[in-house]
Short mmCIF file of C-alpha atoms in Angstrom, two decimals:
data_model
loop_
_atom_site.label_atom_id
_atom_site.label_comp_id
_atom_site.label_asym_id
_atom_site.label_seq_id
_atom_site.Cartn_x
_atom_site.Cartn_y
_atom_site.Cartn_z
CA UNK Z 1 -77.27 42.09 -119.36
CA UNK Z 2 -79.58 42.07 -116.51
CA UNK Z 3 -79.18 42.42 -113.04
CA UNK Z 4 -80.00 39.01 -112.18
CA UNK Z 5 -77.29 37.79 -114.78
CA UNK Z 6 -74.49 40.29 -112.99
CA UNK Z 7 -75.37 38.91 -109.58
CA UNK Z 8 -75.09 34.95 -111.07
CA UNK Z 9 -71.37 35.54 -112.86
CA UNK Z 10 -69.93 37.15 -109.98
CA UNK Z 11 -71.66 34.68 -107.49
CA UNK Z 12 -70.31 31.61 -109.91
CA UNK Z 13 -66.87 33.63 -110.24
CA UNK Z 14 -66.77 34.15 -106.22
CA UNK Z 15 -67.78 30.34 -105.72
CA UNK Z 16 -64.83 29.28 -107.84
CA UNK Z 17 -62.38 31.28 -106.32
CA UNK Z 18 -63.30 30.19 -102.47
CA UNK Z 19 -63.11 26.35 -102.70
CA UNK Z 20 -66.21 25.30 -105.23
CA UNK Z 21 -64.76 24.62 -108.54
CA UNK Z 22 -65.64 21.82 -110.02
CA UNK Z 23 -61.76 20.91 -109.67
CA UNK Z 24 -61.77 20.93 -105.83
CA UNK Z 25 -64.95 19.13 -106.00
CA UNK Z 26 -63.63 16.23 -107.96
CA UNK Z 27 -60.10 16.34 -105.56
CA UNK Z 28 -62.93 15.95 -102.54
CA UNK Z 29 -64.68 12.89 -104.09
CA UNK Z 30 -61.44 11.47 -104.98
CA UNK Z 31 -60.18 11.78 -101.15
CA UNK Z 32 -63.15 10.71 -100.07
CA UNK Z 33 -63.12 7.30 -102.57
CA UNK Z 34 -60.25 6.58 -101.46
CA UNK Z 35 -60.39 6.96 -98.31
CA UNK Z 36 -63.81 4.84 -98.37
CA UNK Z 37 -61.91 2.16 -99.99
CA UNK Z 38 -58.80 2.25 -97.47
CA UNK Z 39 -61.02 2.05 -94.17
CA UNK Z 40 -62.88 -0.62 -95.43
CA UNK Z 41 -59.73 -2.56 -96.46
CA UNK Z 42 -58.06 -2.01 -93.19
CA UNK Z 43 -61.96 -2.98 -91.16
CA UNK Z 44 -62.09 -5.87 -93.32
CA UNK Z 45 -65.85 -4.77 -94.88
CA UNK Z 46 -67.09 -2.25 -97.16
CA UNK Z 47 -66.90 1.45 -96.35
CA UNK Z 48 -68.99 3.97 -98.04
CA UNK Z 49 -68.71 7.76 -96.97
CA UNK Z 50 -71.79 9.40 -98.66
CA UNK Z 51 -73.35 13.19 -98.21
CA UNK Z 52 -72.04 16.20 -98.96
CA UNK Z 53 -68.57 15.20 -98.11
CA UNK Z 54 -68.70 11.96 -100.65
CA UNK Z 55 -70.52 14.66 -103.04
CA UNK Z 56 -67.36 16.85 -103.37
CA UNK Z 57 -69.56 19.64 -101.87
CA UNK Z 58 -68.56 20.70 -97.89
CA UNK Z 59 -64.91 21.50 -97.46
CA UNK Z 60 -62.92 19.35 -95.05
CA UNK Z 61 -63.84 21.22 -91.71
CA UNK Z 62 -67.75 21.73 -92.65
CA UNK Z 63 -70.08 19.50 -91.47
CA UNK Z 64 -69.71 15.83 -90.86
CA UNK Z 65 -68.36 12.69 -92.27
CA UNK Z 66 -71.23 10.41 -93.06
CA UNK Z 67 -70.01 6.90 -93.03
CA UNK Z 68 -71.63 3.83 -94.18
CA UNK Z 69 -70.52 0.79 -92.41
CA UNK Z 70 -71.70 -2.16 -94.63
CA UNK Z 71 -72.43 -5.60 -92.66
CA UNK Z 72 -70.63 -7.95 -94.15
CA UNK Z 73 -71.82 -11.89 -94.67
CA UNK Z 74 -75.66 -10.34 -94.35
CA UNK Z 75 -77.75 -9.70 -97.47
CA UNK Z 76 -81.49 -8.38 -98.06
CA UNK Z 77 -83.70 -9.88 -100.48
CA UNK Z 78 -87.32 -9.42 -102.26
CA UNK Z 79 -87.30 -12.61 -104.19
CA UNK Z 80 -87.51 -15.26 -102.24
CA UNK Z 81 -86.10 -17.54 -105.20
CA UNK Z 82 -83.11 -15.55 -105.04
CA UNK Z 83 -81.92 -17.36 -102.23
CA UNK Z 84 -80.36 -20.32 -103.36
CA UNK Z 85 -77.87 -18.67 -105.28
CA UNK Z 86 -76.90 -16.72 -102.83
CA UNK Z 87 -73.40 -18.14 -101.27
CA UNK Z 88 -73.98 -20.72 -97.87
CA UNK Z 89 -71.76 -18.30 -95.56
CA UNK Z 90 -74.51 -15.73 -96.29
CA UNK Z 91 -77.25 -15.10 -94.36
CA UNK Z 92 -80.32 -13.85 -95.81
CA UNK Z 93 -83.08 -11.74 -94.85
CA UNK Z 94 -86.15 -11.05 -96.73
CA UNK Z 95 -88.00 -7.51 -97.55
CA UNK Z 96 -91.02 -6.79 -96.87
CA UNK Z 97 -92.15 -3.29 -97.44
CA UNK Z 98 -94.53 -1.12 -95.20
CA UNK Z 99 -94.64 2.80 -95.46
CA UNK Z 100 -92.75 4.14 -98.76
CA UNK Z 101 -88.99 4.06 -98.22
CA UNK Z 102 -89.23 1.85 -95.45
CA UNK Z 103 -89.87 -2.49 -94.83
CA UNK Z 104 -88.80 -5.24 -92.58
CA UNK Z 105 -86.03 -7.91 -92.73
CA UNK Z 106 -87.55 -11.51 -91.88
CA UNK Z 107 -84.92 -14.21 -91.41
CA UNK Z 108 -85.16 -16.57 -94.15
CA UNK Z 109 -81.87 -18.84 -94.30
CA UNK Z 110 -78.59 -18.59 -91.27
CA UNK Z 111 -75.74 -18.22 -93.13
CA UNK Z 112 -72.15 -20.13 -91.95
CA UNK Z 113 -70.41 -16.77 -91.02
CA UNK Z 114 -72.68 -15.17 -88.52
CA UNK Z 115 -72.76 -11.63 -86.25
CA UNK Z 116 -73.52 -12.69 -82.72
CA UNK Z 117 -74.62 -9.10 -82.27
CA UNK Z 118 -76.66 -8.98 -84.96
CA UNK Z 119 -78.34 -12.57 -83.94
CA UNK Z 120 -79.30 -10.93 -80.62
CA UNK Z 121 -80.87 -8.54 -82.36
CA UNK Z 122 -83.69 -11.33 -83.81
CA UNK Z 123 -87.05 -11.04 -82.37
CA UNK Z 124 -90.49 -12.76 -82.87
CA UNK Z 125 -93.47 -10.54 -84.23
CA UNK Z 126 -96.58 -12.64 -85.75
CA UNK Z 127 -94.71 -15.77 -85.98
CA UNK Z 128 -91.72 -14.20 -87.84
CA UNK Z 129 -87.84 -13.98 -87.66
CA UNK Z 130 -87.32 -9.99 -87.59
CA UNK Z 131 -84.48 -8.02 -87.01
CA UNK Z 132 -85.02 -5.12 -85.35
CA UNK Z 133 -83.64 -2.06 -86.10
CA UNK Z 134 -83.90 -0.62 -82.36
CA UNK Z 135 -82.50 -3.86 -80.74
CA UNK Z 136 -79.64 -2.80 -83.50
CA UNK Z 137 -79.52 0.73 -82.54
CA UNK Z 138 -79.26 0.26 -78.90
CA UNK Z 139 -76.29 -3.04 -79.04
CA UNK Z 140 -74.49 -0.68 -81.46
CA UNK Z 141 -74.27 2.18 -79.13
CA UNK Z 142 -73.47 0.38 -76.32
CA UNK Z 143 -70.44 -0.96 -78.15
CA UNK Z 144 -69.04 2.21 -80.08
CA UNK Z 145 -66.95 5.06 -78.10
CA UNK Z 146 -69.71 7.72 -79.32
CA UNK Z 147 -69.53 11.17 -78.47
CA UNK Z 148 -73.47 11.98 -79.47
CA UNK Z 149 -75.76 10.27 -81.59
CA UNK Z 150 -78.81 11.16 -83.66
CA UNK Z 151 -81.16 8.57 -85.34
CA UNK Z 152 -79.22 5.57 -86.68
CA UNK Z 153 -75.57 7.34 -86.49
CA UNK Z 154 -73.04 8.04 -83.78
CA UNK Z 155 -70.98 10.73 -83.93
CA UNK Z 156 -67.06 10.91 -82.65
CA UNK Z 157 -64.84 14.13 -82.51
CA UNK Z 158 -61.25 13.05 -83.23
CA UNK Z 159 -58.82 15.42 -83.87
CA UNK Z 160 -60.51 18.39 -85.28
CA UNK Z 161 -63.22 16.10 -87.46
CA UNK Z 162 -66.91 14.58 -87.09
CA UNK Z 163 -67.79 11.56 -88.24
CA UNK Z 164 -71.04 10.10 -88.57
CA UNK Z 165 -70.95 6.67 -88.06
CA UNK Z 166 -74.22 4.33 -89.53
CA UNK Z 167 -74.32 0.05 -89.86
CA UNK Z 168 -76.17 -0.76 -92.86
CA UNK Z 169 -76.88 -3.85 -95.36
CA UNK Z 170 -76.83 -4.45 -98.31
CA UNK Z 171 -80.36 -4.70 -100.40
CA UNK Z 172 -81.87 -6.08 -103.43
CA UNK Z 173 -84.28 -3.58 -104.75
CA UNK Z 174 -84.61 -3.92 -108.48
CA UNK Z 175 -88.01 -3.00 -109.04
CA UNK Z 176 -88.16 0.28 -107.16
CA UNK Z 177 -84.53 1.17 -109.54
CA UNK Z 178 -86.80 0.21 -112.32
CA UNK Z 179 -89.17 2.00 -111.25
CA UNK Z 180 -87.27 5.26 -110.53
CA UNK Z 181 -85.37 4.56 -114.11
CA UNK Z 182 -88.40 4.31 -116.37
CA UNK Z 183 -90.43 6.92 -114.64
CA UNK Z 184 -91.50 9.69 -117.37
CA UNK Z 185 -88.71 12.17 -118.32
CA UNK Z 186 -89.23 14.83 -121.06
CA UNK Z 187 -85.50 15.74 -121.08
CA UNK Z 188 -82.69 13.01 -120.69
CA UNK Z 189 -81.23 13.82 -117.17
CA UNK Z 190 -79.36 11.68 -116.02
CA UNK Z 191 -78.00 10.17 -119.04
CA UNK Z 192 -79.67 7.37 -120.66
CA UNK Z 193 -76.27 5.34 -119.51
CA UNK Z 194 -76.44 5.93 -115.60
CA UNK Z 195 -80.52 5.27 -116.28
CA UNK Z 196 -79.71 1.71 -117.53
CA UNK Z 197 -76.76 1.20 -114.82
CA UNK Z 198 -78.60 1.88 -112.24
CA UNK Z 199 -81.11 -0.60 -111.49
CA UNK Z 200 -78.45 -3.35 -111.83
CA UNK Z 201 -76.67 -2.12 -108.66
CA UNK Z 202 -77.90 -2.66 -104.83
CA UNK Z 203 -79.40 -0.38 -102.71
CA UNK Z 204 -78.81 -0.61 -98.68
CA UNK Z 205 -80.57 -0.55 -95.24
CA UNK Z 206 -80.08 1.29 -92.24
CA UNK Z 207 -81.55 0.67 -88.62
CA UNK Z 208 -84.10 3.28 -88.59
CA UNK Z 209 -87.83 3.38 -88.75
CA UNK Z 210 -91.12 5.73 -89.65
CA UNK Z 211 -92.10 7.22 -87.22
CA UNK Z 212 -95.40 6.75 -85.61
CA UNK Z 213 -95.59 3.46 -87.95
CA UNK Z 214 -96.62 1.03 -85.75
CA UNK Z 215 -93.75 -1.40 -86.60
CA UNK Z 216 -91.14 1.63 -86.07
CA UNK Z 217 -89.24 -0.28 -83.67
CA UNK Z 218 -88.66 -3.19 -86.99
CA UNK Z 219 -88.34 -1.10 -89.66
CA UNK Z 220 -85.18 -0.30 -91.76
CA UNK Z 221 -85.32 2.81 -94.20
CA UNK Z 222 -84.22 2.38 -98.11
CA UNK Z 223 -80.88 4.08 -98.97
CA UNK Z 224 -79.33 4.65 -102.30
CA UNK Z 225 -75.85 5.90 -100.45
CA UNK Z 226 -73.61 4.90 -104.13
CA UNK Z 227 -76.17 5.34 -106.45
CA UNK Z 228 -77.02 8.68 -105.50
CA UNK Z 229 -73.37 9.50 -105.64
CA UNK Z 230 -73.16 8.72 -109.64
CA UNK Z 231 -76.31 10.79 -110.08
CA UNK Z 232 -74.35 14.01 -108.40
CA UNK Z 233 -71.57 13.57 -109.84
CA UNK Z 234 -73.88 14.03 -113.41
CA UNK Z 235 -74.67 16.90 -112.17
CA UNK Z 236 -73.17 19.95 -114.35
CA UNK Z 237 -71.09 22.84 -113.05
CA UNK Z 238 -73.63 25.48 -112.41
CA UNK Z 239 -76.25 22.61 -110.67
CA UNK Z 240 -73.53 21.46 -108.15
CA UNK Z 241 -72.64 25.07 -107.57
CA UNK Z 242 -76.54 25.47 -106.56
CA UNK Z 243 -76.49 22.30 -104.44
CA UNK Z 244 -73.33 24.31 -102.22
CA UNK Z 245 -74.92 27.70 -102.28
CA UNK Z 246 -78.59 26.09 -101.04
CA UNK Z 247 -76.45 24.49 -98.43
CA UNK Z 248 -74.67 27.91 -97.54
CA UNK Z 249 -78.47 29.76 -97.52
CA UNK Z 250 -79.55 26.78 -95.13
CA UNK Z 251 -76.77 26.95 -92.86
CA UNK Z 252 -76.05 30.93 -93.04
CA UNK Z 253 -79.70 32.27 -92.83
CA UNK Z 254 -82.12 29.55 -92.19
CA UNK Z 255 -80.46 27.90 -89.76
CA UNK Z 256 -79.40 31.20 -87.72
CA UNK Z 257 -83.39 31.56 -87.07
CA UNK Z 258 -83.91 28.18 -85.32
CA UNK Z 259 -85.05 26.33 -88.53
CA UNK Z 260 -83.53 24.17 -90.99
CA UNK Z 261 -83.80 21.75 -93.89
CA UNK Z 262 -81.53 18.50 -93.96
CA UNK Z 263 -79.15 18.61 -96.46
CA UNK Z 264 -80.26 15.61 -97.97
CA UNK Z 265 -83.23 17.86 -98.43
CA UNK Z 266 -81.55 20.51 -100.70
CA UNK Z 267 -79.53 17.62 -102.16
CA UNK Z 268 -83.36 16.10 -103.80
CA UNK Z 269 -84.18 19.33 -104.17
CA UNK Z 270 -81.38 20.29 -106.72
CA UNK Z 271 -81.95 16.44 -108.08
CA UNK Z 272 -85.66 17.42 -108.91
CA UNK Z 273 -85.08 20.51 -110.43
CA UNK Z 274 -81.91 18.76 -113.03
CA UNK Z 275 -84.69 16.09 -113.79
CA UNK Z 276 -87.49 18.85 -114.58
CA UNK Z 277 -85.62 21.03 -116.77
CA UNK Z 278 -83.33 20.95 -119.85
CA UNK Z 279 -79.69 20.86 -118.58
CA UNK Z 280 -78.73 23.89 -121.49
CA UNK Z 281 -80.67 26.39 -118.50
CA UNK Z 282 -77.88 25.25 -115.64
CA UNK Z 283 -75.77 28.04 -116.85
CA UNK Z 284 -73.14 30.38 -114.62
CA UNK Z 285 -75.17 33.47 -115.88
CA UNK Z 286 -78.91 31.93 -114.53
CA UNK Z 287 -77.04 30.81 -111.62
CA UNK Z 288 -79.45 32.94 -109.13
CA UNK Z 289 -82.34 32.56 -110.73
CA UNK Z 290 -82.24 28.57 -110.05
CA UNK Z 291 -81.38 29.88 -106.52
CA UNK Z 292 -84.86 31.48 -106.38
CA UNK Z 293 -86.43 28.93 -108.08
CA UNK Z 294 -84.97 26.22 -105.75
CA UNK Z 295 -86.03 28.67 -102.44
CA UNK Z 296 -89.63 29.05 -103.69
CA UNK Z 297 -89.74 25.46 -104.48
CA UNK Z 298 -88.86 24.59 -101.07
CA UNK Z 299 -91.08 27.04 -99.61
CA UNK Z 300 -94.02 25.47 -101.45
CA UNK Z 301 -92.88 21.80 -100.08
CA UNK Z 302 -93.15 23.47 -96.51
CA UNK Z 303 -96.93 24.94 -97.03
CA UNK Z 304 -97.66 21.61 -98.32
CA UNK Z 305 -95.86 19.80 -96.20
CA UNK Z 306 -94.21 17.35 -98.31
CA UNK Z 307 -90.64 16.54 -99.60
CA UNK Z 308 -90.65 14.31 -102.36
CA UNK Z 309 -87.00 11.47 -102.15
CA UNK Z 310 -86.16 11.65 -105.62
CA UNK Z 311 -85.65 7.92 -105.66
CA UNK Z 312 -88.46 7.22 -103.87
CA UNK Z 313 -91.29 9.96 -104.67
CA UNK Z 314 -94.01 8.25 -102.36
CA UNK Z 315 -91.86 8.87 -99.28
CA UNK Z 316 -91.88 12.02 -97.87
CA UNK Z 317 -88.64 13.50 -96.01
CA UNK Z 318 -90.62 16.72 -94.66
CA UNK Z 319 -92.42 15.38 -92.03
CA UNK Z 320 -89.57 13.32 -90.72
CA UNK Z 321 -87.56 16.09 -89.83
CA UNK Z 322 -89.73 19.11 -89.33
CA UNK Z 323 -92.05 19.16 -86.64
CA UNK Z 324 -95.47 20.75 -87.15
CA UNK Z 325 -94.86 23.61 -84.97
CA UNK Z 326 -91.94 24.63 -86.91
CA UNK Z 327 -93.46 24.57 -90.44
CA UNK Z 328 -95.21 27.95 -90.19
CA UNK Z 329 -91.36 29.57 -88.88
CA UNK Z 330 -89.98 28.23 -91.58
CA UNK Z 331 -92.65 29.12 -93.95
CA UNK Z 332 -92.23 32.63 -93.04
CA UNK Z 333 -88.60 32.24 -93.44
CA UNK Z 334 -88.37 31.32 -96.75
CA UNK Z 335 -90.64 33.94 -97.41
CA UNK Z 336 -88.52 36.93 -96.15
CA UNK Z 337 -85.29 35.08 -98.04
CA UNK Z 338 -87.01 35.45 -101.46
CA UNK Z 339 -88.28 38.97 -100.58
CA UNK Z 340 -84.59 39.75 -100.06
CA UNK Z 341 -83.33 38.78 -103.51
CA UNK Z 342 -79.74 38.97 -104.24
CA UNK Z 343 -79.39 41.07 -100.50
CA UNK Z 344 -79.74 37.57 -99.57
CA UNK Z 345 -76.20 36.90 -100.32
CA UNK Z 346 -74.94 39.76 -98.16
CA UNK Z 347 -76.11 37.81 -94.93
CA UNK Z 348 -74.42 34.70 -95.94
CA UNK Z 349 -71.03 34.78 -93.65
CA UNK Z 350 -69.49 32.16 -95.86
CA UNK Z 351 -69.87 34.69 -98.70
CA UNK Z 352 -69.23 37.74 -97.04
CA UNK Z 353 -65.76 36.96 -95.93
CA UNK Z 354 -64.20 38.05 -98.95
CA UNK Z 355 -66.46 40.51 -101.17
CA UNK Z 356 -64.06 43.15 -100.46
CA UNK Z 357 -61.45 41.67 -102.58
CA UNK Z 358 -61.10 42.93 -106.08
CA UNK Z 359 -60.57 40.48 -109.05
CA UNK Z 360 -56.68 39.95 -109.22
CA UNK Z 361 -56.76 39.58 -105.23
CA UNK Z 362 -59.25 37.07 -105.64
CA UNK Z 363 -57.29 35.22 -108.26
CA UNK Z 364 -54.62 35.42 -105.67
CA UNK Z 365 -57.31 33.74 -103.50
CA UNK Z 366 -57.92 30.87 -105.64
CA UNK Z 367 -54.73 29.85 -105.53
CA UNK Z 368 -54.09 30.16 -102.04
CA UNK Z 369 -57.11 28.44 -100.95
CA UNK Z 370 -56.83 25.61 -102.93
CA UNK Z 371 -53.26 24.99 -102.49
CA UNK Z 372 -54.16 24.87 -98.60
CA UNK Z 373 -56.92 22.54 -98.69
CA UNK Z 374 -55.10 20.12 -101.06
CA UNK Z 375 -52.53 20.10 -98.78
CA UNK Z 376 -54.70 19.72 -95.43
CA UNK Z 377 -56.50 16.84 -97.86
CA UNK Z 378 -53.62 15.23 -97.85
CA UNK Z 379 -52.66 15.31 -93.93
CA UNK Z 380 -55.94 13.96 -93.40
CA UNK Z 381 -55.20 11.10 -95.52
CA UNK Z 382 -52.06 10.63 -94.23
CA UNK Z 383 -53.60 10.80 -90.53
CA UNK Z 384 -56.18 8.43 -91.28
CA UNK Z 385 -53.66 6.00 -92.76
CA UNK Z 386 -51.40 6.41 -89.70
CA UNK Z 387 -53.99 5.91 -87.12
CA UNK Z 388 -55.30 2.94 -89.21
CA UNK Z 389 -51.88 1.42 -88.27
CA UNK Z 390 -51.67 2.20 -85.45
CA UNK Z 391 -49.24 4.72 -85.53
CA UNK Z 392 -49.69 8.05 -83.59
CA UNK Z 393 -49.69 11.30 -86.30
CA UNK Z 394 -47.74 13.47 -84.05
CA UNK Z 395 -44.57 10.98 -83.82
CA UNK Z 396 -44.76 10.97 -88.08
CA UNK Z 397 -41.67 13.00 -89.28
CA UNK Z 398 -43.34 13.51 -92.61
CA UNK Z 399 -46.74 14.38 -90.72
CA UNK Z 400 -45.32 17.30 -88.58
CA UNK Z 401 -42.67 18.57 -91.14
CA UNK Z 402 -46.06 19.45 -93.95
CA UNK Z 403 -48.33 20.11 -90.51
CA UNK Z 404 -45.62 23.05 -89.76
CA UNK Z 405 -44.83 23.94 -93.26
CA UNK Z 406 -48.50 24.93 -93.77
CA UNK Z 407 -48.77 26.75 -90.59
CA UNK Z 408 -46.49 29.03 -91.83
CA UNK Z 409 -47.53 29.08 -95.41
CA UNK Z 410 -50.77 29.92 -94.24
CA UNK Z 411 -50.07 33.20 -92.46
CA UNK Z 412 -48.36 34.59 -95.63
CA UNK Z 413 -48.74 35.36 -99.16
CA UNK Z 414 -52.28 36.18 -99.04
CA UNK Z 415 -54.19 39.48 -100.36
CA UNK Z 416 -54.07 42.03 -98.04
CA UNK Z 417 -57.56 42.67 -97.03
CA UNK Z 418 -57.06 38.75 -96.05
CA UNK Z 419 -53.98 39.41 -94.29
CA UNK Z 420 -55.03 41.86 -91.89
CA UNK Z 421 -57.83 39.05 -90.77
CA UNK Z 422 -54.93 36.36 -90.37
CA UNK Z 423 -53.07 38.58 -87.51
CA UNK Z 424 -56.44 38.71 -86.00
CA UNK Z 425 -55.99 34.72 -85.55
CA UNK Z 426 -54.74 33.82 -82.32
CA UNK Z 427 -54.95 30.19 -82.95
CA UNK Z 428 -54.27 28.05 -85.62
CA UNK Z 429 -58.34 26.65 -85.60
CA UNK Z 430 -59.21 30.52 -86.27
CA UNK Z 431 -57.05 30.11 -89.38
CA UNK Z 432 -58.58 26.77 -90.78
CA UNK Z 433 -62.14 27.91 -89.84
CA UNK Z 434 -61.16 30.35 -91.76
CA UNK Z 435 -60.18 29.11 -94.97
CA UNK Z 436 -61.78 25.07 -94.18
CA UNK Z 437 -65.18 26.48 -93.62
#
């Protein structure tokens, strides 16, 4: 067995062990459903929480909750016939498409049930009814008790979690679905099934536009929040373990240098490379070498400066987030990552924690770990449920009698390489950065 092969089974063995099986990914995605499902229920309109949390991928204290807030009594259109069978309490706006992934939304028919907020944000360009995504941005913001914001979303901090919240509509696009479906595939990724599915479902739109275009101020970009959710969750074993450990490279190396890919970057990245090869490869033993081939593909997309969306190939995600300057940095970055080889892995802190341990300690691990996370899964359900009525978690019998059953849990049992970090802890957020992280 080579090297290469050694390196892959104990990196797929370690990844297992430490929160990425594909069990703990399919607990995520069903927390996350549901939890989609009971905000929009209690808001009255449909909730989607997408990215690597909706993916299964990022543990519960990693990263941000991306939220889709869906518009409700508003619908996007490219068929202009379509209209009348759309229901009278609907309004309707029509596409119209300018740089790839992006259009405008002209107002074609006022439906009964109507946003005042949104109707402010109608403006005349060239004789037309647009809505403007800015206008959007702006009345959103200045209505929402944000604690930062970054393109269309605005972020809050609420006890111990970030969500990312974006408004968004619903959209008609059946002919770029077709179009992504019936593209040429030598090998039958994603199944033949999800390929036929797809283009019967909606995309949706969110209030941001190209930049430099010179409608930016009117555009709204093309998102595939749901769809793209059914095509990770085809993903096999081995491919969603590379999605996590590209997003542990990014965050771990790349990042600690001043430059970054998106995750929604790596996320098409992985997509490409299922598409482009026969699924049998995705195996735990080739696991690194699909890490190298994923790094040098992404190195190439820098020197060429172009990101292909995988549901939209024209558009390119590159130069929307990486500035000129920065390309050459990151260039160079990549480079030194791939020189590295598997010493990559020993600079990755969300690795490193626990390559001490030997195999029955990190057995012990497994368990441990996932045991805690199901259980802070659960309080974070149960928080979000009480705060959606109202309630206040802290005066919840149930709430505080699990909250202090875990603290205590969580500062025994462990291995004891593991241990002697936990008496480090001073506060409980050491422990759950810890373990949550």
């Amino acid at each position: 067995m080579s090297s290469l092969e050694d390196t892959s089974r104990w990196l797929y063995r370690h990844m297992d062990c430490t929160g990425s099986s594909m069990k703990m990914v399919e607990i995520r995605r069903g927390v996350y459903r549901e939890l989609s499902q009971s905000t929009g229920r209690h808001k009255g309109v449909k909730v989607v929480i997408s990215g690597s949390k909706g993916d299964g991928i990022s543990k519960l204290m990693e990263g941000d909750i991306d939220m889709a807030i869906f518009c409700p009594s508003y619908t996007c259109i490219n068929d202009s016939n379509r209209v009348q069978s759309i229901p009278r309490s609907t309004s309707v706006f029509q596409i119209a498409n300018t740089c790839p992934g992006y259009c405008t939304l002209e107002l074609t028919r006022r439906g009964t049930h109507r946003s005042p907020d949104i109707e402010q944000c109608l403006v005349s360009f060239n004789g037309k009814r647009l809505l403007s995504s800015f206008v959007l941005r702006e009345r959103h913001a200045s209505g929402f008790p944000y604690n930062s914001r970054a393109g269309p979303a605005l972020t809050t901090h609420e006890s111990g979690y970030s969500t990312d919240y974006v408004l968004t509509f619903t959209c008609e696009c059946e002919e770029i679905l077709k179009r992504w479906a019936s593209r040429p595939r030598k090998y039958d990724w994603p199944p033949l099934s999800l390929r036929q599915r797809i283009p019967q479902m909606n995309g949706n739109l969110v209030a941001t536009g190209m930049k430099g275009s010179e409608t930016e101020l009117l555009e709204w970009r093309y998102c595939f929040n749901e769809i793209e959710k059914l095509i990770v969750k085809s993903l096999n074993d081995t491919q969603t373990k590379l999605y996590r450990i590209l997003k542990t490279i990014n965050n771990d190396i790349v990042k600690k240098r001043g430059y970054s890919l998106s995750s929604f970057m790596i996320k098409n990245t992985v997509l490409w490379l299922a598409e482009t090869n026969h699924q049998q490869l995705f195996r735990p033993e080739t696991l690194f070498t699909w890490i190298m081939k994923a790094l040098r593909l992404l190195k190439h997309a820098v020197k060429m400066n172009y990101v292909s969306y995988y549901m939209i190939p024209e558009r390119n995600l590159l130069i929307e987030k990486i500035n000129a300057s920065d390309r050459w940095p990151l260039f160079q970055t990549f480079s030194d990552v791939l020189k590295s080889g598997p010493d990559m892995l020993s600079s990755c802190e969300t690795i490193n924690k626990y390559t001490s341990l030997q195999p029955q300690e990190m057995t012990l691990l497994k368990e441990k770990l996932e045991l805690y996370e199901l259980c802070r899964l659960y309080l974070f359900q149960r928080h979000g449920h009480l705060t959606m009525a109202d309630k206040d978690p802290e005066t919840d019998t149930l709430y505080n009698d699990m909250e202090q059953t875990i603290r205590m849990e969580l500062r025994s049992g462990w291995p004891p390489q593991i241990q002697q970090k936990i008496r480090a802890c001073r506060r409980h957020a050491d422990l759950q950065k810890m373990f949550l992280c």
